[in-house]
XYZ file of C-alpha atoms in Angstrom:
304
model
C 0.296 -0.052 -0.037
C 1.343 3.535 -1.256
C 1.597 6.404 1.858
C -0.977 8.766 0.285
C -0.667 11.096 2.979
C 2.532 13.723 2.417
C 3.747 14.822 5.249
C 3.341 18.472 5.155
C 0.312 18.147 3.765
C -1.881 20.737 5.591
C -5.755 21.672 5.176
C -7.433 23.741 3.822
C -8.775 27.311 5.983
C -12.170 25.850 5.507
C -11.276 23.261 7.348
C -8.726 24.331 9.735
C -7.593 21.951 12.700
C -10.029 21.993 16.391
C -13.325 23.583 14.395
C -16.452 22.714 15.018
C -17.110 21.871 11.240
C -13.637 20.278 10.864
C -14.188 17.432 8.339
C -11.083 15.423 6.439
C -10.791 16.650 3.370
C -8.150 14.571 2.327
C -7.988 16.498 -1.181
C -10.400 18.347 -1.249
C -7.475 20.432 -1.909
C -4.224 21.037 -2.583
C -2.635 21.323 0.749
C -0.287 24.485 1.753
C 3.085 24.286 2.470
C 3.560 26.908 5.732
C 7.487 28.390 5.576
C 7.724 29.791 9.683
C 6.556 28.633 12.445
C 3.908 31.399 12.401
C 2.511 30.095 9.371
C 0.863 27.402 11.205
C -2.212 25.590 11.005
C -3.341 26.182 14.535
C -3.755 29.485 14.285
C -7.008 31.361 12.764
C -5.178 32.800 8.989
C -8.119 34.611 8.465
C -9.247 36.461 11.948
C -5.764 35.757 14.112
C -8.490 33.877 17.016
C -8.470 31.022 18.938
C -9.314 28.025 16.885
C -11.148 26.219 19.451
C -14.977 24.517 19.005
C -17.773 27.359 18.124
C -21.248 25.634 19.725
C -21.060 22.306 19.979
C -22.568 20.381 23.620
C -19.365 19.372 24.168
C -16.209 21.860 23.987
C -13.997 18.773 21.056
C -17.162 17.050 19.341
C -15.825 17.305 15.853
C -17.510 15.189 12.963
C -14.791 13.661 10.971
C -16.929 12.281 8.021
C -17.793 8.745 7.338
C -14.691 6.002 8.489
C -14.942 4.580 4.575
C -13.820 8.308 3.480
C -11.117 8.543 6.051
C -9.984 4.684 4.685
C -10.226 5.399 1.312
C -7.237 8.663 1.568
C -5.070 7.198 3.927
C -3.807 4.047 4.840
C -4.585 1.886 8.119
C -2.533 2.456 10.237
C -1.560 5.755 9.493
C -3.282 8.829 11.440
C -3.540 12.591 10.362
C -2.902 15.050 14.112
C -6.617 16.532 13.523
C -7.970 12.336 13.958
C -5.544 11.717 16.392
C -6.157 15.380 18.865
C -10.058 13.875 17.791
C -9.726 10.993 19.588
C -7.834 11.805 22.804
C -9.846 14.283 23.162
C -13.018 13.143 22.769
C -11.861 10.756 25.615
C -13.555 10.486 28.869
C -10.478 11.735 31.208
C -12.259 12.382 34.992
C -9.910 10.381 36.895
C -6.765 11.987 33.992
C -8.144 15.869 35.668
C -7.719 15.156 39.292
C -4.210 14.562 38.730
C -3.001 17.387 36.791
C -1.695 20.219 37.416
C -2.353 23.693 35.996
C -1.090 26.395 37.953
C 2.720 26.277 39.213
C 4.488 29.468 38.690
C 7.821 28.622 40.624
C 10.287 28.872 37.503
C 8.559 32.353 36.925
C 10.785 35.222 38.073
C 7.607 37.293 36.854
C 5.348 35.639 38.663
C 8.042 35.124 42.531
C 8.885 39.550 42.520
C 5.828 40.879 40.813
C 2.672 39.122 41.459
C 2.181 41.608 43.927
C 1.678 44.329 41.645
C 1.366 42.908 38.440
C -0.818 39.649 37.481
C -0.482 37.922 34.161
C -4.200 37.376 32.699
C -7.240 34.816 32.557
C -7.993 32.573 29.770
C -11.098 34.406 28.870
C -13.641 31.572 28.296
C -14.597 27.919 29.746
C -14.205 26.245 26.329
C -10.339 27.605 26.489
C -9.979 26.292 30.139
C -11.899 23.269 29.295
C -8.957 22.890 26.622
C -6.187 23.618 28.891
C -7.136 20.979 31.307
C -7.806 18.135 28.383
C -4.475 18.899 27.651
C -2.963 18.077 30.799
C -4.878 15.278 31.532
C -3.601 14.161 28.060
C -0.099 14.018 29.456
C -1.887 11.878 31.417
C -1.821 9.057 29.134
C 0.882 6.411 29.422
C 1.667 4.409 25.449
C -0.472 1.162 25.754
C 0.347 -0.852 22.584
C -2.221 -2.124 23.041
C -4.593 0.405 22.534
C -5.581 0.885 18.610
C -4.865 4.440 19.131
C -1.437 4.875 20.599
C -0.551 2.298 18.099
C -1.145 4.515 15.637
C 0.297 7.912 16.439
C 3.379 6.040 17.458
C 4.202 4.381 14.031
C 3.133 7.649 12.397
C 5.519 9.821 13.690
C 8.167 6.875 12.952
C 6.506 6.099 9.633
C 6.801 10.397 8.531
C 10.167 10.724 9.619
C 11.391 7.766 8.038
C 9.913 7.873 4.878
C 8.176 4.706 5.079
C 4.716 3.262 4.761
C 4.948 0.183 6.794
C 4.836 -0.498 10.510
C 7.822 -1.465 12.487
C 8.364 -3.779 15.304
C 6.777 -2.845 19.035
C 10.338 -2.870 20.479
C 14.212 -2.491 18.833
C 17.301 -0.497 17.122
C 14.706 1.171 14.718
C 13.440 3.302 17.366
C 16.714 5.147 18.110
C 16.928 6.268 14.470
C 14.161 8.575 15.286
C 15.945 9.589 18.579
C 14.528 7.545 21.807
C 16.723 6.355 23.921
C 16.548 2.949 23.460
C 14.084 -0.085 21.606
C 11.106 1.030 23.601
C 10.104 4.392 22.627
C 6.880 3.887 25.891
C 9.953 4.419 28.478
C 10.623 8.322 27.254
C 6.827 9.403 27.423
C 7.316 9.641 31.338
C 6.244 13.510 32.236
C 4.082 13.797 28.930
C 2.264 11.491 27.891
C 0.679 10.761 24.833
C 0.679 14.856 24.937
C 4.383 14.477 23.669
C 3.472 12.158 21.215
C 0.581 14.908 19.379
C 3.001 17.143 20.089
C 6.139 14.762 17.554
C 2.917 13.842 15.512
C 1.963 17.573 14.693
C 5.583 19.143 14.176
C 6.689 16.298 11.447
C 3.615 15.866 9.549
C 3.420 19.543 9.647
C 7.004 20.711 9.675
C 8.327 18.509 7.813
C 11.219 21.710 6.419
C 12.250 22.007 9.324
C 11.280 18.438 11.341
C 13.263 16.248 7.704
C 17.064 18.374 8.333
C 16.437 18.435 12.233
C 16.331 14.854 11.904
C 19.151 14.592 8.894
C 21.227 16.972 11.545
C 20.706 14.303 14.912
C 21.982 11.056 12.967
C 25.394 13.002 12.290
C 28.039 11.768 13.294
C 29.692 14.741 15.593
C 26.121 16.128 15.659
C 24.052 13.460 16.918
C 21.140 14.168 19.388
C 18.070 12.687 20.029
C 15.743 13.952 17.802
C 12.490 12.333 19.412
C 13.652 12.892 23.178
C 14.765 16.811 22.425
C 10.805 17.262 21.188
C 9.354 15.477 24.370
C 11.927 17.752 26.106
C 9.894 20.296 24.717
C 6.728 19.696 25.234
C 7.438 19.662 29.158
C 8.690 22.825 28.690
C 5.297 23.744 26.865
C 4.185 22.520 29.392
C 5.631 24.275 32.354
C 5.299 27.463 30.212
C 1.440 27.557 29.882
C 1.484 26.772 34.446
C 3.258 29.854 34.806
C 0.011 31.789 33.585
C 2.687 33.908 31.725
C 1.129 33.021 27.838
C -2.049 32.933 29.061
C -2.362 36.085 27.079
C -0.826 34.144 23.594
C -3.926 31.250 24.516
C -6.914 33.538 24.319
C -5.186 34.814 21.310
C -3.827 31.245 19.338
C -5.908 28.715 21.567
C -3.991 26.719 24.225
C -3.271 23.603 21.871
C -2.691 26.374 18.844
C -0.442 28.347 21.389
C 0.750 24.693 22.367
C 2.132 23.759 19.876
C 3.511 27.418 18.222
C 5.933 27.036 20.750
C 6.615 23.577 20.262
C 7.479 23.906 16.918
C 9.274 27.403 17.722
C 12.079 25.413 20.363
C 13.327 23.468 17.263
C 13.649 25.901 14.795
C 16.093 28.204 17.741
C 17.672 24.240 18.186
C 18.047 23.724 13.667
C 19.022 27.405 14.186
C 21.813 27.079 17.139
C 22.532 23.749 16.380
C 23.448 24.391 12.494
C 24.467 27.773 12.827
C 27.349 26.387 15.888
C 28.269 23.219 15.469
C 26.956 22.374 18.803
C 27.499 18.560 20.243
C 25.197 16.664 22.591
C 27.428 18.156 25.276
C 25.622 21.473 24.454
C 22.085 20.478 25.444
C 21.513 20.827 28.825
C 22.617 23.827 29.111
C 20.951 25.114 26.015
C 18.123 23.829 26.620
C 18.272 25.240 30.498
C 18.345 28.670 28.729
C 15.212 28.069 26.176
C 13.404 27.129 29.205
C 14.388 30.104 31.199
C 13.444 31.935 28.141
C 9.660 30.405 27.843
C 8.425 30.876 31.497
C 9.626 34.883 30.808
C 8.943 35.642 27.368
C 7.212 33.258 25.907
C 6.347 35.710 23.231
C 10.064 36.351 22.103
C 10.555 32.987 21.618
C 8.063 31.921 19.232
């Protein structure tokens, strides 16, 4: 079976990313390839408004079209980001929500020293609060290879990075080739859960012009770094940045998930600039990660 979905294919403006009338349009419109993180399908191109669901009984009730339509467009194993997001947002996350931490201002000097004078804006709607809480809840879902959707997300990330259209084994050194630390990728998801994999799926399918050169660079003999593990570390930074509250204004503008994906991609873009331009090696990564995280906690808008 040939992989009919092209990595980097974008949905049309009518489809959006997270909207109440979303449909898997497939080849109905030629996908637009962006050249920067700001040209992002998580942000409404027309009005730059939050991409959140409107006029729906549930904040995340989407229409994906018939399963027949979807299966005719892509292989059964490969899944697009939009469909995977819909699945996880539609889950009953009641138990996970009991354990989520949505606020932590300890990382932000702004909050520590000036909270008595200034305070960041709040999320402006209940829908955005629900979107944020579901995002944190998904980050608490561990990978389960017996779950078909978990497996499809993991395999789709592998397929897109490697440019193949066939399933790979559950365990093996092939996972290390895409930047996991060992032969079982599930062990690297601590702290980010399936939300980390959703962000990886978003990045490799929506921004191949960035992800492909980065992955190639990560395999360089001298400049090697674990491509996927780095992305999961960036997801941790994204989650903590949202907890500080300093990203609320950006979340109000782009939606919580829209902002999360913008920041995740921006961090990868910054890494590419540092790594390629500064001839960095793996020993440079810990201090660079610390520097990048501190910038996010203080001024996420600047990073984006």
